[in-house]
Structures are given as structure tokens and as C-alpha cells.
Coordinates of C-alpha atoms (C1' of nucleotides) in Angstrom, one line a residue:
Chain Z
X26 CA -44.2 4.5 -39.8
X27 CA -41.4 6.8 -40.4
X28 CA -43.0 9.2 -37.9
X29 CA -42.9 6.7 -35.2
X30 CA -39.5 5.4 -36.2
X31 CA -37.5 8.8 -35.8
X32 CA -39.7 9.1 -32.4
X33 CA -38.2 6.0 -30.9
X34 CA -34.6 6.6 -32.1
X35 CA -35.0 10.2 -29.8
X36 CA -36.2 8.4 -27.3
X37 CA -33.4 5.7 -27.5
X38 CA -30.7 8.8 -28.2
X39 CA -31.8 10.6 -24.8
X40 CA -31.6 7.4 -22.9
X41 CA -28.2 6.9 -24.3
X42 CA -27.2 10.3 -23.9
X43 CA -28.0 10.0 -20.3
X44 CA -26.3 7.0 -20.2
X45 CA -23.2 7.7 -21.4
X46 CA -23.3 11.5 -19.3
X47 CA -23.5 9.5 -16.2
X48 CA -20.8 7.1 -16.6
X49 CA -18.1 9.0 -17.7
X50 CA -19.4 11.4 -14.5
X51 CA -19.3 8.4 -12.2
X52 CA -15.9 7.1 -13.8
X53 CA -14.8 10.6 -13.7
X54 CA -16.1 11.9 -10.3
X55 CA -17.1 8.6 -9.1
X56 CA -20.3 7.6 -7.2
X57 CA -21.1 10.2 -4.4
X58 CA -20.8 13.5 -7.2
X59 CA -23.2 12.1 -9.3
X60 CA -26.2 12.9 -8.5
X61 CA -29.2 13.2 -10.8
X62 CA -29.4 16.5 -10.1
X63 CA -25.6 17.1 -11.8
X64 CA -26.5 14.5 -14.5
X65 CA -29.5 16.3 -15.4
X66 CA -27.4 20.0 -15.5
X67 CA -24.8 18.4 -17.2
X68 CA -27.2 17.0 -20.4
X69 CA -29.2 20.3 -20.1
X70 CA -32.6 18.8 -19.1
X71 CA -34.3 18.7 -16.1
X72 CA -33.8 16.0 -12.6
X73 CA -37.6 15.1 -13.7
X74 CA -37.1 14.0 -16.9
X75 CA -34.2 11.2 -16.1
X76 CA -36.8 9.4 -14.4
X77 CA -38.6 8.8 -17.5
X78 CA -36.1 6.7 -18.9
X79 CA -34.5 5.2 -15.4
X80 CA -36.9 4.1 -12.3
X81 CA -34.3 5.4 -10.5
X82 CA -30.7 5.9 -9.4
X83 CA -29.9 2.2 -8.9
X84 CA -31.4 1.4 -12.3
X85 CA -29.1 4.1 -14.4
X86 CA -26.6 2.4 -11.7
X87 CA -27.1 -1.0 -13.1
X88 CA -27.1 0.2 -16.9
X89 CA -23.9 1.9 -16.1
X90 CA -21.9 -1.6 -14.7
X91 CA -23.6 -3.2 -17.5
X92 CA -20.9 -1.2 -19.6
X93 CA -18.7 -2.1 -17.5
X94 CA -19.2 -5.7 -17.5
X95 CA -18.7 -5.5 -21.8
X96 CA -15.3 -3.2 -21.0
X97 CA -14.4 -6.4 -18.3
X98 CA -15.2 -9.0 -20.7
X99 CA -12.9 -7.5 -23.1
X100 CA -9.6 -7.7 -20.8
X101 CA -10.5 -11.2 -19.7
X102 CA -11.0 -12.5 -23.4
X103 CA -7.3 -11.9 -23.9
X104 CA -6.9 -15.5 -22.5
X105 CA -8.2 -17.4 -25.2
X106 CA -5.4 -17.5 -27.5
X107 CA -3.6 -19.3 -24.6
X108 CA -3.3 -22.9 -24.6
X109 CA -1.7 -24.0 -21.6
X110 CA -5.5 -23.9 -19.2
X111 CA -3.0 -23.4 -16.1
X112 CA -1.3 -20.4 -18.2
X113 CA -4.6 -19.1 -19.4
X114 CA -6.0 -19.3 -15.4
X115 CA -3.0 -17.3 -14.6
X116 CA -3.2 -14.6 -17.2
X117 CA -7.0 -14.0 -16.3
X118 CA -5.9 -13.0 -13.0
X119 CA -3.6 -10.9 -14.2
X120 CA -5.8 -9.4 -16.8
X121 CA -8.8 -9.4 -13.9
X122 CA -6.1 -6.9 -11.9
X123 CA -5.8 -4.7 -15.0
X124 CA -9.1 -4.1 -15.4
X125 CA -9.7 -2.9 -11.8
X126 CA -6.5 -0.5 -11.8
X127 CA -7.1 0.8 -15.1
X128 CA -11.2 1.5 -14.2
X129 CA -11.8 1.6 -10.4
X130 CA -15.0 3.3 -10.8
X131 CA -16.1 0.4 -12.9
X132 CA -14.6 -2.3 -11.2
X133 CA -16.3 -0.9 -7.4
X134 CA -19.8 -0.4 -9.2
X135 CA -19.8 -3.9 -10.8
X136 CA -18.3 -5.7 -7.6
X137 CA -18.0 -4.0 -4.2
X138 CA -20.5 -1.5 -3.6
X139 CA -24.3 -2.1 -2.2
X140 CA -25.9 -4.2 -4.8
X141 CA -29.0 -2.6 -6.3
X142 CA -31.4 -5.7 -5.2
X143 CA -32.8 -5.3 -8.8
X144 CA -32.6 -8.3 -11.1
X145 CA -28.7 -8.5 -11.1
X146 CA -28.3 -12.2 -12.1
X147 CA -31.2 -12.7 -15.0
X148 CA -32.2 -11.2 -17.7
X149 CA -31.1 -10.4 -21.5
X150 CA -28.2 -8.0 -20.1
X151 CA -25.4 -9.0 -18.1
X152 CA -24.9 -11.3 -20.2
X153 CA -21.1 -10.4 -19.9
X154 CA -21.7 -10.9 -16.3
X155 CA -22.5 -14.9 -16.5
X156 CA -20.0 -14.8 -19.5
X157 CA -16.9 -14.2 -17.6
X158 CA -17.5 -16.5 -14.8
X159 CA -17.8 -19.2 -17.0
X160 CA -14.2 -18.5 -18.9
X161 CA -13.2 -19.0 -15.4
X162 CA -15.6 -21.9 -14.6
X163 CA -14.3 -23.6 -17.7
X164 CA -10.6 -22.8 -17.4
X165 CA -10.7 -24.4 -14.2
X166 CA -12.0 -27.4 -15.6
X167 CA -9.5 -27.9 -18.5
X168 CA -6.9 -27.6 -15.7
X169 CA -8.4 -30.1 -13.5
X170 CA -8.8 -32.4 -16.7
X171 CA -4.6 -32.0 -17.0
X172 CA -4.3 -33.3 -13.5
X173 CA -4.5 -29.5 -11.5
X174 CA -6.5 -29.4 -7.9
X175 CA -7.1 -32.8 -7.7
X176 CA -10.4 -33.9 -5.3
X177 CA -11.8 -30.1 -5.2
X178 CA -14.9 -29.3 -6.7
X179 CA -14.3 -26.9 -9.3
X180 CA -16.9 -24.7 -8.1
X181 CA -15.7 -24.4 -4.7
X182 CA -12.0 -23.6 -6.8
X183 CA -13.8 -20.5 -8.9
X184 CA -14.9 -18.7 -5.5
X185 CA -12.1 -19.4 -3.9
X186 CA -9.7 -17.7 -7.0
X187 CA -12.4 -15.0 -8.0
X188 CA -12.1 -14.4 -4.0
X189 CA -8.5 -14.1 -4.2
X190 CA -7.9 -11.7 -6.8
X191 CA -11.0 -9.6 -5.4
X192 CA -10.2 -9.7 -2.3
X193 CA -6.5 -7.9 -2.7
X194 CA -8.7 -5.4 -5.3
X195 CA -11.4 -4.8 -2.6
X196 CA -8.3 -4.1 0.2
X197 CA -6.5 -2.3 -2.5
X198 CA -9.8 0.1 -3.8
X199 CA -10.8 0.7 -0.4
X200 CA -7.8 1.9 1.2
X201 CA -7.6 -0.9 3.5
X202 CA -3.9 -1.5 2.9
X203 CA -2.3 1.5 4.7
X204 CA 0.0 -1.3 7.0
X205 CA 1.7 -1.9 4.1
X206 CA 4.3 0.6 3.3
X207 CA 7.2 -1.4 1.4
X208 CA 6.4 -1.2 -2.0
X209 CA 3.6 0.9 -4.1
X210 CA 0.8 -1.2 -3.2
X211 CA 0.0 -1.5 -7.2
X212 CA 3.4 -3.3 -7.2
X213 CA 2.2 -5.3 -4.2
X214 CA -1.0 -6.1 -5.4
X215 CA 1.1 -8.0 -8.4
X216 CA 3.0 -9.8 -6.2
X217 CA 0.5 -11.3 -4.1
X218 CA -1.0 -12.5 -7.4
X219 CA 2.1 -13.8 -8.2
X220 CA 2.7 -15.8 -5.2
X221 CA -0.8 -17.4 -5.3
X222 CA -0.4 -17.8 -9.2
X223 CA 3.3 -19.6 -8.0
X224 CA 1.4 -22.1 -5.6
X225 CA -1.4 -23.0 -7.4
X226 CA 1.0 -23.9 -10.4
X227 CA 1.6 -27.0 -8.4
X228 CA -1.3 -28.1 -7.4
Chain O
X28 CA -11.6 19.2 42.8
X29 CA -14.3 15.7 42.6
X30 CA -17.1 18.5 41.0
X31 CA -14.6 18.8 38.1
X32 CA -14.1 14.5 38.3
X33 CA -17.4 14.3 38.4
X34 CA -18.4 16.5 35.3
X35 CA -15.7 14.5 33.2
X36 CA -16.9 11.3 34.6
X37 CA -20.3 12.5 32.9
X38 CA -18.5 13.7 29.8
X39 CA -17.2 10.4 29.6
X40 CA -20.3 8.4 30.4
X41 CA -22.3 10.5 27.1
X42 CA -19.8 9.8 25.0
X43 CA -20.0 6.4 25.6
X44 CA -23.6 6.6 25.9
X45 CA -23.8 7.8 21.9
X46 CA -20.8 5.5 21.2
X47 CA -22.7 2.6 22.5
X48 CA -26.2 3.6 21.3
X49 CA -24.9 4.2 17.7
X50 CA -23.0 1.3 17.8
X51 CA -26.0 -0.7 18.7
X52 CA -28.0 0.8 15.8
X53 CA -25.5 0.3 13.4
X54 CA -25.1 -3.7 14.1
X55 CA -29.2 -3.5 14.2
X56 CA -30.2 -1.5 11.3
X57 CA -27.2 -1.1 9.0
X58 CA -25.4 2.4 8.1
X59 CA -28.0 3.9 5.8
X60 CA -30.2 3.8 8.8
X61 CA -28.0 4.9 11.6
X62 CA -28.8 8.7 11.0
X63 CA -27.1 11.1 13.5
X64 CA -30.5 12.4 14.0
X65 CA -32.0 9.3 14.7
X66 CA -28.6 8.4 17.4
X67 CA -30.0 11.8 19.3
X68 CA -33.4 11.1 18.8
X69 CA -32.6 7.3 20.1
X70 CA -30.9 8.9 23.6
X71 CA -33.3 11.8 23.7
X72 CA -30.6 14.6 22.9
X73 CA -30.8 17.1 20.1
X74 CA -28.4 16.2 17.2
X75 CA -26.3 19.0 17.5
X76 CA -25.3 17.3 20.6
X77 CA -23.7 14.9 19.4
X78 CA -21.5 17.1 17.6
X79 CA -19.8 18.6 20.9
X80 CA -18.8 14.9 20.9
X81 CA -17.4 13.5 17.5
X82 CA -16.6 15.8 15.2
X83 CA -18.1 14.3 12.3
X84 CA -20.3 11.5 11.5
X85 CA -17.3 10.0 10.1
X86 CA -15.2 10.2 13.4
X87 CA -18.1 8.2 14.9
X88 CA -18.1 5.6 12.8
X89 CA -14.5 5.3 13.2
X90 CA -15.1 5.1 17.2
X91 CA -17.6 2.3 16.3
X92 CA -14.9 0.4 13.9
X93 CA -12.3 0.3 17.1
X94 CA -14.8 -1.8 19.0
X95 CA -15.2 -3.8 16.4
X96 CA -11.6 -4.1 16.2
X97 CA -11.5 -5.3 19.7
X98 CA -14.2 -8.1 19.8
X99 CA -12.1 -9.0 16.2
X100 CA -9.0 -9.4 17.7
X101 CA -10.8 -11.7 20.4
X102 CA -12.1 -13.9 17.4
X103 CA -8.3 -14.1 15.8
X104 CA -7.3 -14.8 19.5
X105 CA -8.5 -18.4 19.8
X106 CA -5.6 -19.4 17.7
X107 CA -2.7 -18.6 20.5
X108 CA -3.0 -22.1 21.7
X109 CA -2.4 -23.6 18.8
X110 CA 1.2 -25.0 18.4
X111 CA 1.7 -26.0 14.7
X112 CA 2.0 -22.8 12.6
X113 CA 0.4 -24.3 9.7
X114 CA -2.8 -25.3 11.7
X115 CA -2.9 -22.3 13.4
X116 CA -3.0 -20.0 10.1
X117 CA -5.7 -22.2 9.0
X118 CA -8.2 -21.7 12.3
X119 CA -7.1 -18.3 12.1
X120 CA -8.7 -18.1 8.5
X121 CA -11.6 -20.0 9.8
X122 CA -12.1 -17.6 12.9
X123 CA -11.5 -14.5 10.1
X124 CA -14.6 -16.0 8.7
X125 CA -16.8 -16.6 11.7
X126 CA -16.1 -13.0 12.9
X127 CA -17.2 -12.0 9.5
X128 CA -20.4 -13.8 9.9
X129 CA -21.6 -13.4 13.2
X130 CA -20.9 -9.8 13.2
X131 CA -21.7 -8.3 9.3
X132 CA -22.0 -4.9 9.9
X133 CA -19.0 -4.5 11.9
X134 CA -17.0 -6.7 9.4
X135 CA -18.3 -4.3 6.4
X136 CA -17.8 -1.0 7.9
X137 CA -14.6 -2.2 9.3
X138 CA -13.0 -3.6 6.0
X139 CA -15.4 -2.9 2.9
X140 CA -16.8 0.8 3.4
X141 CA -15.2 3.5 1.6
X142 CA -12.6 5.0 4.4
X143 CA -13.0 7.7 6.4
X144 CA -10.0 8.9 5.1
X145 CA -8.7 9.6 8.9
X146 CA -5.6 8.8 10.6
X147 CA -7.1 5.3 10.2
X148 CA -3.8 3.6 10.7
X149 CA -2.2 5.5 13.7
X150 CA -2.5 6.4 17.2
X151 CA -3.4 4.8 20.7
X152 CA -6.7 3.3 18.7
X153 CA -6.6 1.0 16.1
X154 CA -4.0 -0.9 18.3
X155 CA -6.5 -4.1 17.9
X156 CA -6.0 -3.6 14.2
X157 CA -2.4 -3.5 13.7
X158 CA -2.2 -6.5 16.4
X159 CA -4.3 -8.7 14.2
X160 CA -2.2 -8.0 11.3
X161 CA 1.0 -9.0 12.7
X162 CA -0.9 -12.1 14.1
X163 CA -1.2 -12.7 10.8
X164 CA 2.6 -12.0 9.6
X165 CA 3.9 -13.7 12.8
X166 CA 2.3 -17.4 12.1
X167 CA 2.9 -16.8 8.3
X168 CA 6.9 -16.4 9.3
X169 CA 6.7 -19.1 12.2
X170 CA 5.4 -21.5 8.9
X171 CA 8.4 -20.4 6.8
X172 CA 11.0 -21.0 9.5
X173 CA 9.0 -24.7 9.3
X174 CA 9.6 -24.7 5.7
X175 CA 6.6 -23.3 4.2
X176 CA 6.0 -21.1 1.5
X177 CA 9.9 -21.4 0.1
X178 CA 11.2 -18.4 -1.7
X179 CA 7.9 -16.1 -0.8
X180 CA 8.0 -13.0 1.0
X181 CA 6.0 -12.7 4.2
X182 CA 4.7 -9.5 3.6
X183 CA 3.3 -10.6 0.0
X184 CA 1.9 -13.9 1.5
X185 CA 0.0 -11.7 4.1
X186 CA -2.0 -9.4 1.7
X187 CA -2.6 -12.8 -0.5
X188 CA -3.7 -14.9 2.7
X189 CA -5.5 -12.1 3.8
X190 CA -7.2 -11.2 0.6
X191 CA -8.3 -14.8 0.4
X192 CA -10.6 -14.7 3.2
X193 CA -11.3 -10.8 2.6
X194 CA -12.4 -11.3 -1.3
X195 CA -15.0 -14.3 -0.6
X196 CA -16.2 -11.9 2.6
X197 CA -16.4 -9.3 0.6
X198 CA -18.6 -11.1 -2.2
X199 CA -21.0 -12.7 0.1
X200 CA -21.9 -9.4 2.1
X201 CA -22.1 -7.6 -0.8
X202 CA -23.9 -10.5 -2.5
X203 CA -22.3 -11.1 -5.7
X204 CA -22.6 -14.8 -5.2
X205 CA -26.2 -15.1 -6.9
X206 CA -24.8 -16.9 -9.7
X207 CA -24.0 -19.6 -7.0
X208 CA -27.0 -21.8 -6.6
X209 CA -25.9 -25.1 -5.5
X210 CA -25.3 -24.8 -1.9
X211 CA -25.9 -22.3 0.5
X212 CA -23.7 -19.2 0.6
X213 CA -22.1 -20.1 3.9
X214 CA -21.1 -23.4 3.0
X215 CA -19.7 -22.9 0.4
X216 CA -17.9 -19.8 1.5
X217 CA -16.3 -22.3 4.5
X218 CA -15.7 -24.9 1.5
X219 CA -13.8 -22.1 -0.7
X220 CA -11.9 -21.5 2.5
X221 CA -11.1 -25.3 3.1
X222 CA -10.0 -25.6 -0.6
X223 CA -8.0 -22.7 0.1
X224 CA -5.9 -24.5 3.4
X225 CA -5.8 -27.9 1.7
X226 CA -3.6 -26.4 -1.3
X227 CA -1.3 -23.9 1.1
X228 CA -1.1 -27.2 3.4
X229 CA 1.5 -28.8 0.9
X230 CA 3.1 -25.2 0.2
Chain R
dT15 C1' -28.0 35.9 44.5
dG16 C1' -25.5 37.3 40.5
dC17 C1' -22.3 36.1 36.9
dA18 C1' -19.4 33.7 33.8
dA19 C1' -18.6 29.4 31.6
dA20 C1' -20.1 25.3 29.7
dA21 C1' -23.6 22.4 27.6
dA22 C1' -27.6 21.6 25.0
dT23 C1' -30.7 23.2 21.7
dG24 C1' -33.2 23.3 17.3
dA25 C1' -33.8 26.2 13.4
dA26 C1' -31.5 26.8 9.2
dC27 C1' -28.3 25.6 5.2
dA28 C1' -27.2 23.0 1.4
dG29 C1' -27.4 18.8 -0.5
dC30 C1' -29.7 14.3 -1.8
dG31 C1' -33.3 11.0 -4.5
dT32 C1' -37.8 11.1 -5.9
dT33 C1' -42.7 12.5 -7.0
dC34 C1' -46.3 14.8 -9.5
dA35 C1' -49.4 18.5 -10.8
dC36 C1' -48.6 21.2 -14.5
dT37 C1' -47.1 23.3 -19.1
dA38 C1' -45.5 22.6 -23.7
dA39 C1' -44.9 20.2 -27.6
dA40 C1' -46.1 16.7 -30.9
dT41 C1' -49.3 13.8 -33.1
dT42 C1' -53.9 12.2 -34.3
dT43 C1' -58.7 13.1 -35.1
dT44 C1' -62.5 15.8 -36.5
Chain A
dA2 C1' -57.2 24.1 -40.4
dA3 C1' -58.8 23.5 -35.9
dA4 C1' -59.7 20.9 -32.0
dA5 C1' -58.7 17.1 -29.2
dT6 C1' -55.6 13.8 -27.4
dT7 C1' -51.4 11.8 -26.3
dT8 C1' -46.6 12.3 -25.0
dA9 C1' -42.5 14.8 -23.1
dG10 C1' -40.5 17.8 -20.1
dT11 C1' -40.6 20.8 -16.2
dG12 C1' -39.5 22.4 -11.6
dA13 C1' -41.4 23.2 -7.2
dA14 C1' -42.1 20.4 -3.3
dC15 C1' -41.5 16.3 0.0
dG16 C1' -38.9 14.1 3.2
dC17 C1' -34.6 12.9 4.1
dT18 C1' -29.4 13.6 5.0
dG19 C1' -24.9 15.7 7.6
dT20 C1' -23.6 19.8 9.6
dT21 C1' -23.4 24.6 11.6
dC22 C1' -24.3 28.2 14.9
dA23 C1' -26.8 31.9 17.2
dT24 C1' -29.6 31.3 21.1
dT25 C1' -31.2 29.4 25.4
dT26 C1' -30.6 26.6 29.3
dT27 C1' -27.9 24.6 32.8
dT28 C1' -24.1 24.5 35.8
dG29 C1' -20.3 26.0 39.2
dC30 C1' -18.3 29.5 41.8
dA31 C1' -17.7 34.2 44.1

DNA sequence: TGCAAAAATGAACAGCGTTCACTAAATTTT
DNA sequence: AAAATTTAGTGAACGCTGTTCATTTTTGCA
């Protein structure tokens, strides 16, 4: 028993080791740089061997967001001491902005680049995932139970705030934002959350 | 004097000719697909053709993103006939959306893909681009001089507007919506819109 | 017709993700 | 303890990518 015990806890240490190699190579050097071929070098095995404990790149691609999604879960739970729902709503865009600035690797994995096909909405891990669109789900419900967005369907209201605050990420991450030479676009970014944050508040 | 016209003219006509071709494949088969040696192979010239043409495979790409540029700003043009500021901004975010749709590869290599780093917001191209944006700008301030949007900025109300429409684009080509199961995508991408106008209506 | 300039070529380079016959190590059986 | 079996790890090789460049072919002119 003991025998086969240590021999799954190596098996489970190189798979985190791998794990953990990778993403703090794709947070560091970001997606393109990591290849297997550099996580391999870097963990002092060989490419082969990574594919005994991923199928492949997208799967080590999905583990990795799935650490990202408990890291995003985090910043968004910081709303639940909040009473006021229309404060909280507010607050979790603010802390949904935070996240992607302070880990853009992360945040482009998890929401902008290719999706992996693989089973990204089932299964006993990302869990975070589902988790954090319900706080928004729900949030928007408490505020429509105090009298906020009146005759929408709060499901139509969660794509349409998720949308904003990742669309102005998404131009922000991907350079799309060049036109605008004002302010420091982080500044901007904050603003433009602001404004939508000030006219929702009425409605 | 016409030999040397006539050897531009054909100059001009190849470069169109991969322009064209690889634009075609790119709206067909995606980016992954659209090798540069599959471009040559496609108009029967070795690849290293098509480097006496556009320097990189970035630069072609780029090329490619101007004409989608161009059939975008035809999209966002529909609106000039529309008198009331407030309407107009909302067809214009409903035209933003039917570009999006009816032309997904263009939209995502256009708006999404990681840049090509180039001068992406300068010269004689990308004209169609900076003309959409101050389409955008110019009915945002034609709303405010009706008394819309009170104490806002236009420039912050552009990258929010704009990152409205972007962000639930940018979900549904990417497909992040899986955890949306009661409608289909599009619908409820045009009802996230509409929930979007009805609230900015009364701002 | 001969010659210089321009254009097109395609092999070669370095990289990628991935596979798989093989070696080496660990474990179980005899 | 030795042999057999299972498991882990290897790294060369496959087919692909974007890109370069010495070489060949084509072109235009004297």
C-alpha cells in the first residue's frame, strides 16, 4: 500500500511540477514562448514525457486558466461584504478590471484567446468558472429585486455587463486602443467603467 | 516608357492577386489555415514569392485587415441618414454587430488577434479605421449637444460604447458563452445589445 | 545576340506540437 | 536472488510553420 501510495504522490508532484513550470512561463513569457519543448528544459525532463501527464498543449492550457479562474474568483469575492447589490455590482466590475491588469496572461488565457474546444463548461473543475458568473447572475437579481433594470431579463443584463467590462479589457489587452492618446489608457479603462457604473446607477 | 507601365501594372495586379487570394482563404478557412505556403501554392507561385511582396506574414495580414476596414466602414455607413443622434448610435451599434457576424474572420483578425505591432494606427491606410471611430465620437457629441450623457466625457463614452458591442463580440467568437443555454447565441447577443440602448436611451 | 537587371525559385534553417519505438527503472512473480 | 513484467522516460523523427537567400529563370535593352 505504502509502495503504491509514494508512487502516486510522484506522479501527482511531476504533474504539478509541470504545472506550476508552465504557468509562471506563460504568465512570465506569455503564450507564444512556451513551448513544450522550453517547459520540458526548464523542469529538466524530456518534450516526451509532458505528454504523459497532458494530452496535449491545450489541455496543460486549460489546467493552467483553471488556476486562473481560483486567482479570479478571489478578487471577485471581495464583494460580498457589500450590502448595497447595486454597490456590490459596481465593485465587481471594478475588482473584474483588477484582476485583468494585475494578470493579463491569465485574464487572455481564461477569456480572449482560441478556446481549447475541450470540455470548458462541465466537469468537476472550473468550478470557479460557473462560480463567478453566478455572483454576477445573483447580484443582478438582488438589484432588480430593489427596483434596478426594470423589464430586462437578468440574463440578457449579465452578458451585456460581463460584455462591457470585457470588452474595454479585450480592446485594452490587445492593443486595440492606440486612437486614444489623452490619458494612460489604464486610467481610461477606469473611466469608461465609471461612466457605465454612473448610468446604470439609475436605472 | 508603357514597357515600364506595363511591368508595374503587373507588379500591381500580383500583389493584389496574393492580397485577394489570401484574403479569400483567410475569410474561408480561418488564420491557422492561411499558411503563406499554402497562399503560393493556392496561385501557383513558390512562397518565397510572396516575400518580394509583403514583407512579412504579418504585413499581409495587415493588408487584409484594411479591406476589412473598408467593407466595415460601409456597414457603420447606413447610419448617415439617420437624423436623431440617439437612434443613430443605436443602429450604429446594431450595424457594429451585423458586420461582426456576417464577416467573423475579418471582425476577429481586425479587432481580437494579438497586433501586429505595426504602425497600425498611421498612414494613408487604416483611413477606414480612424473614420469609423470618429463616426462613433461625432454621434456620441451630436447626443450630448441634445442633452445626453450629462457630465460624461465623449472620449470615455466612446471606449465604453464601443467596448459594449466589442466585449459581447468578442465572447461569442471566441465562444465563452457556453454557460448560456437558453437562447441561441445570436439572439441573445442582439438582446444584450437592445438592453444595452434601452438603458443609454434615458441617459 | 549578348548582357545586365529584375523576378521567381525552392532548398535550407530554426522553430513548433506531437508521436512512438526504444531504453531504463521500478515492481512483481517465480 | 533471478527472471519477468509493468511503468516511466527518452529523444529521434514526422509534418508542419514563417522566413531567408544563393541560384536559376525571365525580362528589357544595347
Amino acid at each position: 500500500m505504502t509502495i503504491e501510495d509514494r508512487r502516486e504522490r510522484e506522479k501527482r508532484e511531476l504533474h504539478e511540477l509541470i504545472l506550476k513550470t508552465a504557468a509562471e512561463m506563460f504568465r512570465k513569457h506569455g503564450y507564444e514562448k512556451t513551448s513544450m519543448r522550453a517547459i520540458a528544459q526548464a523542469i529538466d525532463y524530456s518534450p516526451g514525457t509532458i505528454y504523459r501527464y497532458f494530452k496535449d498543449k491545450d489541455e496543460l492550457m486549460f489546467a493552467i486558466s483553471v488556476n486562473g479562474f481560483r486567482i479570479f474568483y478571489q478578487y471577485l469575492s471581495v464583494v460580498r461584504h457589500i450590502d448595497n447589490p447595486m454597490e456590490r455590482l459596481q465593485v465587481l466590475g471594478r475588482q473584474y478590471i483588477r484582476f485583468a491588469i494585475d494578470h493579463p496572461a491569465y485574464y487572455d488565457l481564461m477569456f480572449i484567446m482560441p478556446d481549447p474546444i475541450k470540455g470548458i463548461g462541465e466537469g468537476e473543475h472550473w468550478e470557479d468558472g460557473h462560480r463567478s458568473h453566478t455572483v454576477l447572475v445573483d447580484v443582478i437579481k438582488e438589484c432588480m429585486q430593489e427596483g434596478h433594470f426594470k423589464g430586462h431579463d437578468p440574463i440578457d443584463l449579465s452578458l451585456m455587463i460581463w460584455g462591457q467590462v470585457h470588452g474595454i479589457l479585450a480592446l485594452y489587452l490587445r492593443h486595440r486602443m492606440e486612437m486614444y492618446t489623452d490619458k494612460k489608457h489604464e486610467v481610461l479603462l477606469n473611466d469608461a467603467l465609471e461612466a457605465f457604473n454612473s448610468i446604470i446607477r439609475n436605472s
